[in-house]
JSON list of C-alpha atoms in Angstrom, two decimals:
[
{"chain": "O", "resi": 11, "resn": "UNK", "atom": "CA", "xyz": [-3.46, -243.78, -95.96]},
{"chain": "O", "resi": 12, "resn": "UNK", "atom": "CA", "xyz": [-6.77, -244.72, -98.01]},
{"chain": "O", "resi": 13, "resn": "UNK", "atom": "CA", "xyz": [-7.05, -243.32, -101.46]},
{"chain": "O", "resi": 14, "resn": "UNK", "atom": "CA", "xyz": [-8.84, -240.13, -101.22]},
{"chain": "O", "resi": 15, "resn": "UNK", "atom": "CA", "xyz": [-9.38, -236.63, -102.73]},
{"chain": "O", "resi": 16, "resn": "UNK", "atom": "CA", "xyz": [-6.30, -235.13, -101.40]},
{"chain": "O", "resi": 17, "resn": "UNK", "atom": "CA", "xyz": [-4.20, -238.02, -102.45]},
{"chain": "O", "resi": 18, "resn": "UNK", "atom": "CA", "xyz": [-5.67, -237.83, -105.99]},
{"chain": "O", "resi": 19, "resn": "UNK", "atom": "CA", "xyz": [-5.29, -233.87, -106.14]},
{"chain": "O", "resi": 20, "resn": "UNK", "atom": "CA", "xyz": [-1.57, -234.54, -105.02]},
{"chain": "O", "resi": 21, "resn": "UNK", "atom": "CA", "xyz": [-0.98, -237.19, -107.38]},
{"chain": "O", "resi": 22, "resn": "UNK", "atom": "CA", "xyz": [-2.49, -235.18, -110.38]},
{"chain": "O", "resi": 23, "resn": "UNK", "atom": "CA", "xyz": [-0.23, -232.30, -109.50]},
{"chain": "O", "resi": 24, "resn": "UNK", "atom": "CA", "xyz": [2.66, -234.43, -109.33]},
{"chain": "O", "resi": 25, "resn": "UNK", "atom": "CA", "xyz": [2.07, -235.82, -112.85]},
{"chain": "O", "resi": 26, "resn": "UNK", "atom": "CA", "xyz": [1.43, -232.31, -114.16]},
{"chain": "O", "resi": 27, "resn": "UNK", "atom": "CA", "xyz": [4.69, -231.29, -112.95]},
{"chain": "O", "resi": 28, "resn": "UNK", "atom": "CA", "xyz": [6.17, -234.31, -114.69]},
{"chain": "O", "resi": 29, "resn": "UNK", "atom": "CA", "xyz": [4.43, -233.46, -117.92]},
{"chain": "O", "resi": 30, "resn": "UNK", "atom": "CA", "xyz": [5.64, -229.92, -117.83]},
{"chain": "O", "resi": 31, "resn": "UNK", "atom": "CA", "xyz": [9.10, -231.40, -118.08]},
{"chain": "O", "resi": 32, "resn": "UNK", "atom": "CA", "xyz": [10.40, -231.91, -114.37]},
{"chain": "O", "resi": 33, "resn": "UNK", "atom": "CA", "xyz": [13.26, -234.66, -114.25]},
{"chain": "O", "resi": 34, "resn": "UNK", "atom": "CA", "xyz": [12.68, -235.00, -110.52]},
{"chain": "O", "resi": 35, "resn": "UNK", "atom": "CA", "xyz": [10.16, -233.84, -108.12]},
{"chain": "O", "resi": 36, "resn": "UNK", "atom": "CA", "xyz": [10.80, -232.58, -104.50]},
{"chain": "O", "resi": 37, "resn": "UNK", "atom": "CA", "xyz": [7.84, -232.06, -102.25]},
{"chain": "O", "resi": 38, "resn": "UNK", "atom": "CA", "xyz": [8.27, -229.26, -99.67]},
{"chain": "O", "resi": 39, "resn": "UNK", "atom": "CA", "xyz": [5.40, -230.12, -97.40]},
{"chain": "O", "resi": 40, "resn": "UNK", "atom": "CA", "xyz": [6.22, -232.30, -94.75]},
{"chain": "O", "resi": 41, "resn": "UNK", "atom": "CA", "xyz": [2.65, -233.20, -93.93]},
{"chain": "O", "resi": 42, "resn": "UNK", "atom": "CA", "xyz": [2.19, -234.78, -97.35]},
{"chain": "O", "resi": 43, "resn": "UNK", "atom": "CA", "xyz": [4.86, -237.53, -96.49]},
{"chain": "O", "resi": 44, "resn": "UNK", "atom": "CA", "xyz": [2.65, -240.44, -96.62]},
{"chain": "O", "resi": 45, "resn": "UNK", "atom": "CA", "xyz": [1.05, -239.16, -99.89]},
{"chain": "O", "resi": 46, "resn": "UNK", "atom": "CA", "xyz": [4.53, -238.94, -101.54]},
{"chain": "O", "resi": 47, "resn": "UNK", "atom": "CA", "xyz": [5.25, -242.46, -100.31]},
{"chain": "O", "resi": 48, "resn": "UNK", "atom": "CA", "xyz": [2.07, -243.68, -101.84]},
{"chain": "O", "resi": 49, "resn": "UNK", "atom": "CA", "xyz": [2.67, -241.80, -105.00]},
{"chain": "O", "resi": 50, "resn": "UNK", "atom": "CA", "xyz": [6.22, -242.92, -105.77]},
{"chain": "O", "resi": 51, "resn": "UNK", "atom": "CA", "xyz": [5.13, -246.10, -107.70]},
{"chain": "O", "resi": 52, "resn": "UNK", "atom": "CA", "xyz": [3.15, -243.75, -110.05]},
{"chain": "O", "resi": 53, "resn": "UNK", "atom": "CA", "xyz": [5.88, -241.12, -110.67]},
{"chain": "O", "resi": 54, "resn": "UNK", "atom": "CA", "xyz": [7.90, -241.86, -113.81]},
{"chain": "O", "resi": 55, "resn": "UNK", "atom": "CA", "xyz": [10.91, -239.62, -112.28]},
{"chain": "O", "resi": 56, "resn": "UNK", "atom": "CA", "xyz": [12.57, -239.58, -108.91]},
{"chain": "O", "resi": 57, "resn": "UNK", "atom": "CA", "xyz": [10.05, -238.32, -106.20]},
{"chain": "O", "resi": 58, "resn": "UNK", "atom": "CA", "xyz": [11.69, -236.79, -102.86]},
{"chain": "O", "resi": 59, "resn": "UNK", "atom": "CA", "xyz": [10.44, -235.55, -99.73]},
{"chain": "O", "resi": 60, "resn": "UNK", "atom": "CA", "xyz": [12.11, -232.35, -98.38]},
{"chain": "O", "resi": 61, "resn": "UNK", "atom": "CA", "xyz": [12.61, -233.97, -94.98]},
{"chain": "O", "resi": 62, "resn": "UNK", "atom": "CA", "xyz": [14.47, -237.06, -96.03]},
{"chain": "O", "resi": 63, "resn": "UNK", "atom": "CA", "xyz": [17.93, -235.40, -95.96]},
{"chain": "O", "resi": 64, "resn": "UNK", "atom": "CA", "xyz": [17.11, -234.05, -92.55]},
{"chain": "O", "resi": 65, "resn": "UNK", "atom": "CA", "xyz": [16.11, -237.36, -91.22]},
{"chain": "O", "resi": 66, "resn": "UNK", "atom": "CA", "xyz": [18.99, -239.06, -92.42]},
{"chain": "O", "resi": 67, "resn": "UNK", "atom": "CA", "xyz": [21.25, -236.33, -90.96]},
{"chain": "O", "resi": 68, "resn": "UNK", "atom": "CA", "xyz": [19.42, -236.65, -87.52]},
{"chain": "O", "resi": 69, "resn": "UNK", "atom": "CA", "xyz": [20.04, -240.40, -87.40]},
{"chain": "O", "resi": 70, "resn": "UNK", "atom": "CA", "xyz": [23.67, -239.86, -88.20]},
{"chain": "O", "resi": 71, "resn": "UNK", "atom": "CA", "xyz": [24.01, -237.30, -85.28]},
{"chain": "O", "resi": 72, "resn": "UNK", "atom": "CA", "xyz": [22.55, -239.28, -82.39]},
{"chain": "O", "resi": 73, "resn": "UNK", "atom": "CA", "xyz": [20.12, -241.67, -81.15]},
{"chain": "O", "resi": 74, "resn": "UNK", "atom": "CA", "xyz": [17.85, -239.41, -79.09]},
{"chain": "O", "resi": 75, "resn": "UNK", "atom": "CA", "xyz": [15.94, -237.11, -81.55]},
{"chain": "O", "resi": 76, "resn": "UNK", "atom": "CA", "xyz": [13.42, -234.43, -80.83]},
{"chain": "O", "resi": 77, "resn": "UNK", "atom": "CA", "xyz": [10.99, -233.59, -83.65]},
{"chain": "O", "resi": 78, "resn": "UNK", "atom": "CA", "xyz": [9.43, -230.05, -83.26]},
{"chain": "O", "resi": 79, "resn": "UNK", "atom": "CA", "xyz": [6.41, -229.12, -85.35]},
{"chain": "O", "resi": 80, "resn": "UNK", "atom": "CA", "xyz": [3.83, -226.25, -85.28]},
{"chain": "O", "resi": 81, "resn": "UNK", "atom": "CA", "xyz": [1.25, -228.48, -86.92]},
{"chain": "O", "resi": 82, "resn": "UNK", "atom": "CA", "xyz": [0.16, -231.75, -85.36]},
{"chain": "O", "resi": 83, "resn": "UNK", "atom": "CA", "xyz": [-0.32, -233.13, -88.74]},
{"chain": "O", "resi": 84, "resn": "UNK", "atom": "CA", "xyz": [3.32, -232.83, -89.38]},
{"chain": "O", "resi": 85, "resn": "UNK", "atom": "CA", "xyz": [4.51, -234.74, -86.25]},
{"chain": "O", "resi": 86, "resn": "UNK", "atom": "CA", "xyz": [3.59, -238.24, -87.15]},
{"chain": "O", "resi": 87, "resn": "UNK", "atom": "CA", "xyz": [4.87, -238.22, -90.70]},
{"chain": "O", "resi": 88, "resn": "UNK", "atom": "CA", "xyz": [8.35, -236.66, -89.82]},
{"chain": "O", "resi": 89, "resn": "UNK", "atom": "CA", "xyz": [8.46, -239.35, -86.91]},
{"chain": "O", "resi": 90, "resn": "UNK", "atom": "CA", "xyz": [7.81, -242.24, -89.15]},
{"chain": "O", "resi": 91, "resn": "UNK", "atom": "CA", "xyz": [10.23, -241.02, -91.84]},
{"chain": "O", "resi": 92, "resn": "UNK", "atom": "CA", "xyz": [12.99, -240.84, -89.17]},
{"chain": "O", "resi": 93, "resn": "UNK", "atom": "CA", "xyz": [11.96, -244.37, -87.79]},
{"chain": "O", "resi": 94, "resn": "UNK", "atom": "CA", "xyz": [11.89, -245.53, -91.74]},
{"chain": "O", "resi": 95, "resn": "UNK", "atom": "CA", "xyz": [15.41, -244.30, -92.37]},
{"chain": "O", "resi": 96, "resn": "UNK", "atom": "CA", "xyz": [16.89, -245.56, -88.80]},
{"chain": "O", "resi": 97, "resn": "UNK", "atom": "CA", "xyz": [15.53, -249.06, -89.82]},
{"chain": "O", "resi": 98, "resn": "UNK", "atom": "CA", "xyz": [16.88, -248.68, -93.46]},
{"chain": "O", "resi": 99, "resn": "UNK", "atom": "CA", "xyz": [20.38, -247.78, -91.91]},
{"chain": "O", "resi": 100, "resn": "UNK", "atom": "CA", "xyz": [20.33, -250.37, -89.08]},
{"chain": "O", "resi": 101, "resn": "UNK", "atom": "CA", "xyz": [20.18, -247.61, -86.47]},
{"chain": "O", "resi": 102, "resn": "UNK", "atom": "CA", "xyz": [17.96, -247.32, -83.32]},
{"chain": "O", "resi": 103, "resn": "UNK", "atom": "CA", "xyz": [16.30, -243.95, -82.67]},
{"chain": "O", "resi": 104, "resn": "UNK", "atom": "CA", "xyz": [14.23, -242.81, -79.67]},
{"chain": "O", "resi": 105, "resn": "UNK", "atom": "CA", "xyz": [11.99, -240.07, -80.85]},
{"chain": "O", "resi": 106, "resn": "UNK", "atom": "CA", "xyz": [10.40, -237.44, -78.65]},
{"chain": "O", "resi": 107, "resn": "UNK", "atom": "CA", "xyz": [7.61, -234.99, -80.34]},
{"chain": "O", "resi": 108, "resn": "UNK", "atom": "CA", "xyz": [6.91, -231.49, -79.38]},
{"chain": "O", "resi": 109, "resn": "UNK", "atom": "CA", "xyz": [4.03, -229.39, -80.66]},
{"chain": "O", "resi": 110, "resn": "UNK", "atom": "CA", "xyz": [4.72, -225.70, -80.59]},
{"chain": "O", "resi": 111, "resn": "UNK", "atom": "CA", "xyz": [1.16, -224.82, -79.79]},
{"chain": "O", "resi": 112, "resn": "UNK", "atom": "CA", "xyz": [-0.30, -221.75, -81.45]},
{"chain": "O", "resi": 113, "resn": "UNK", "atom": "CA", "xyz": [2.86, -221.02, -83.67]},
{"chain": "O", "resi": 114, "resn": "UNK", "atom": "CA", "xyz": [1.22, -222.16, -86.88]},
{"chain": "O", "resi": 115, "resn": "UNK", "atom": "CA", "xyz": [-1.65, -219.97, -86.14]},
{"chain": "O", "resi": 116, "resn": "UNK", "atom": "CA", "xyz": [0.37, -217.11, -85.53]},
{"chain": "O", "resi": 117, "resn": "UNK", "atom": "CA", "xyz": [2.27, -217.52, -88.68]},
{"chain": "O", "resi": 118, "resn": "UNK", "atom": "CA", "xyz": [-0.94, -217.74, -90.74]},
{"chain": "O", "resi": 119, "resn": "UNK", "atom": "CA", "xyz": [-2.21, -214.57, -89.24]},
{"chain": "O", "resi": 120, "resn": "UNK", "atom": "CA", "xyz": [0.95, -212.81, -90.03]},
{"chain": "O", "resi": 121, "resn": "UNK", "atom": "CA", "xyz": [2.44, -212.76, -86.58]},
{"chain": "O", "resi": 122, "resn": "UNK", "atom": "CA", "xyz": [5.93, -214.09, -87.73]},
{"chain": "O", "resi": 123, "resn": "UNK", "atom": "CA", "xyz": [7.73, -212.76, -84.69]},
{"chain": "O", "resi": 124, "resn": "UNK", "atom": "CA", "xyz": [5.21, -214.47, -82.37]},
{"chain": "O", "resi": 125, "resn": "UNK", "atom": "CA", "xyz": [5.49, -217.71, -84.44]},
{"chain": "O", "resi": 126, "resn": "UNK", "atom": "CA", "xyz": [9.46, -217.80, -84.10]},
{"chain": "O", "resi": 127, "resn": "UNK", "atom": "CA", "xyz": [9.24, -216.87, -80.24]},
{"chain": "O", "resi": 128, "resn": "UNK", "atom": "CA", "xyz": [6.89, -220.00, -79.81]},
{"chain": "O", "resi": 129, "resn": "UNK", "atom": "CA", "xyz": [9.31, -222.23, -82.03]},
{"chain": "O", "resi": 130, "resn": "UNK", "atom": "CA", "xyz": [12.31, -221.03, -79.77]},
{"chain": "O", "resi": 131, "resn": "UNK", "atom": "CA", "xyz": [10.27, -221.80, -76.55]},
{"chain": "O", "resi": 132, "resn": "UNK", "atom": "CA", "xyz": [9.67, -225.50, -77.93]},
{"chain": "O", "resi": 133, "resn": "UNK", "atom": "CA", "xyz": [13.42, -225.70, -78.76]},
{"chain": "O", "resi": 134, "resn": "UNK", "atom": "CA", "xyz": [14.50, -224.64, -75.28]},
{"chain": "O", "resi": 135, "resn": "UNK", "atom": "CA", "xyz": [12.17, -227.22, -73.90]},
{"chain": "O", "resi": 136, "resn": "UNK", "atom": "CA", "xyz": [13.76, -230.20, -75.60]},
{"chain": "O", "resi": 137, "resn": "UNK", "atom": "CA", "xyz": [17.39, -229.06, -76.04]},
{"chain": "O", "resi": 138, "resn": "UNK", "atom": "CA", "xyz": [18.79, -230.42, -72.90]},
{"chain": "O", "resi": 139, "resn": "UNK", "atom": "CA", "xyz": [17.32, -234.16, -73.21]},
{"chain": "O", "resi": 140, "resn": "UNK", "atom": "CA", "xyz": [18.30, -235.15, -76.92]},
{"chain": "O", "resi": 141, "resn": "UNK", "atom": "CA", "xyz": [21.31, -235.62, -78.96]},
{"chain": "O", "resi": 142, "resn": "UNK", "atom": "CA", "xyz": [19.68, -233.61, -82.04]},
{"chain": "O", "resi": 143, "resn": "UNK", "atom": "CA", "xyz": [16.56, -231.57, -82.73]},
{"chain": "O", "resi": 144, "resn": "UNK", "atom": "CA", "xyz": [14.49, -231.64, -86.14]},
{"chain": "O", "resi": 145, "resn": "UNK", "atom": "CA", "xyz": [12.26, -228.89, -87.11]},
{"chain": "O", "resi": 146, "resn": "UNK", "atom": "CA", "xyz": [9.61, -230.50, -88.98]},
{"chain": "O", "resi": 147, "resn": "UNK", "atom": "CA", "xyz": [8.47, -227.88, -91.16]},
{"chain": "O", "resi": 148, "resn": "UNK", "atom": "CA", "xyz": [10.66, -225.68, -93.52]},
{"chain": "O", "resi": 149, "resn": "UNK", "atom": "CA", "xyz": [8.55, -222.65, -92.28]},
{"chain": "O", "resi": 150, "resn": "UNK", "atom": "CA", "xyz": [10.23, -223.04, -88.76]},
{"chain": "O", "resi": 151, "resn": "UNK", "atom": "CA", "xyz": [13.75, -222.31, -90.08]},
{"chain": "O", "resi": 152, "resn": "UNK", "atom": "CA", "xyz": [13.53, -218.69, -89.67]},
{"chain": "O", "resi": 153, "resn": "UNK", "atom": "CA", "xyz": [12.98, -218.99, -86.03]},
{"chain": "O", "resi": 154, "resn": "UNK", "atom": "CA", "xyz": [16.55, -220.03, -85.78]},
{"chain": "O", "resi": 155, "resn": "UNK", "atom": "CA", "xyz": [17.82, -216.58, -87.05]},
{"chain": "O", "resi": 156, "resn": "UNK", "atom": "CA", "xyz": [17.84, -215.28, -83.45]},
{"chain": "O", "resi": 157, "resn": "UNK", "atom": "CA", "xyz": [19.21, -218.37, -81.69]},
{"chain": "O", "resi": 158, "resn": "UNK", "atom": "CA", "xyz": [22.91, -218.40, -80.92]},
{"chain": "O", "resi": 159, "resn": "UNK", "atom": "CA", "xyz": [24.82, -221.65, -80.51]},
{"chain": "O", "resi": 160, "resn": "UNK", "atom": "CA", "xyz": [22.86, -224.46, -79.09]},
{"chain": "O", "resi": 161, "resn": "UNK", "atom": "CA", "xyz": [23.81, -227.46, -77.07]},
{"chain": "O", "resi": 162, "resn": "UNK", "atom": "CA", "xyz": [22.76, -229.76, -79.78]},
{"chain": "O", "resi": 163, "resn": "UNK", "atom": "CA", "xyz": [22.48, -229.57, -83.47]},
{"chain": "O", "resi": 164, "resn": "UNK", "atom": "CA", "xyz": [18.93, -228.13, -84.75]},
{"chain": "O", "resi": 165, "resn": "UNK", "atom": "CA", "xyz": [18.19, -229.24, -88.01]},
{"chain": "O", "resi": 166, "resn": "UNK", "atom": "CA", "xyz": [15.90, -227.84, -90.80]},
{"chain": "O", "resi": 167, "resn": "UNK", "atom": "CA", "xyz": [14.62, -229.66, -93.95]},
{"chain": "O", "resi": 168, "resn": "UNK", "atom": "CA", "xyz": [15.19, -226.95, -96.87]},
{"chain": "O", "resi": 169, "resn": "UNK", "atom": "CA", "xyz": [18.89, -226.85, -97.25]},
{"chain": "O", "resi": 170, "resn": "UNK", "atom": "CA", "xyz": [19.43, -230.67, -96.20]},
{"chain": "O", "resi": 171, "resn": "UNK", "atom": "CA", "xyz": [16.62, -231.69, -98.42]},
{"chain": "O", "resi": 172, "resn": "UNK", "atom": "CA", "xyz": [18.09, -229.94, -101.62]},
{"chain": "O", "resi": 173, "resn": "UNK", "atom": "CA", "xyz": [21.49, -231.32, -100.91]},
{"chain": "O", "resi": 174, "resn": "UNK", "atom": "CA", "xyz": [20.04, -234.98, -100.31]},
{"chain": "O", "resi": 175, "resn": "UNK", "atom": "CA", "xyz": [18.18, -234.74, -103.65]},
{"chain": "O", "resi": 176, "resn": "UNK", "atom": "CA", "xyz": [21.27, -233.49, -105.52]},
{"chain": "O", "resi": 177, "resn": "UNK", "atom": "CA", "xyz": [23.59, -236.18, -103.87]},
{"chain": "O", "resi": 178, "resn": "UNK", "atom": "CA", "xyz": [21.10, -238.89, -104.68]},
{"chain": "O", "resi": 179, "resn": "UNK", "atom": "CA", "xyz": [20.24, -237.75, -108.37]},
{"chain": "O", "resi": 180, "resn": "UNK", "atom": "CA", "xyz": [24.22, -237.30, -109.01]},
{"chain": "O", "resi": 181, "resn": "UNK", "atom": "CA", "xyz": [25.01, -240.97, -107.56]},
{"chain": "O", "resi": 182, "resn": "UNK", "atom": "CA", "xyz": [21.74, -242.63, -108.67]},
{"chain": "O", "resi": 183, "resn": "UNK", "atom": "CA", "xyz": [21.04, -243.58, -105.02]},
{"chain": "O", "resi": 184, "resn": "UNK", "atom": "CA", "xyz": [17.73, -242.36, -104.50]},
{"chain": "O", "resi": 185, "resn": "UNK", "atom": "CA", "xyz": [15.09, -244.54, -102.49]},
{"chain": "O", "resi": 186, "resn": "UNK", "atom": "CA", "xyz": [12.56, -246.18, -104.34]},
{"chain": "O", "resi": 187, "resn": "UNK", "atom": "CA", "xyz": [9.23, -247.32, -102.69]},
{"chain": "O", "resi": 188, "resn": "UNK", "atom": "CA", "xyz": [9.11, -250.44, -100.58]}
]
């Protein structure tokens, strides 16, 4: 990723957060993953991606991983994050990506139920061919409220991201940039 206005804006926001007293920063937008990685050397406090914990958990649960997203811009950063953690852990991951077409537009226009239905359709289309499913955006988690038991684990980032950050901070084992 080249240095550009969005990266500068993100870095400025991150540094303002630190200046306001933050002792760690958790970035909750999965699409910003590459910017987070680039900003790590600039950040004087630990900097985390919300989907780190989910990516690590997915690798621990299986080799065949499906990544579902409602925005195309989130598929690649999430896939690359899983590959990064798999390599770091010495594991192989076969990753299939699936875009839930139109779901984000539904959410943006206030049609939450339609968004959730499209996410559940995407989930149903991949669940039989993988070991674990990753929902690439925190906004997708609510779609699971109406899903019963699934054949495979379905992971979301909000809770796993906070748990990972908390554990990493307590044990001082958070990742630093390569």
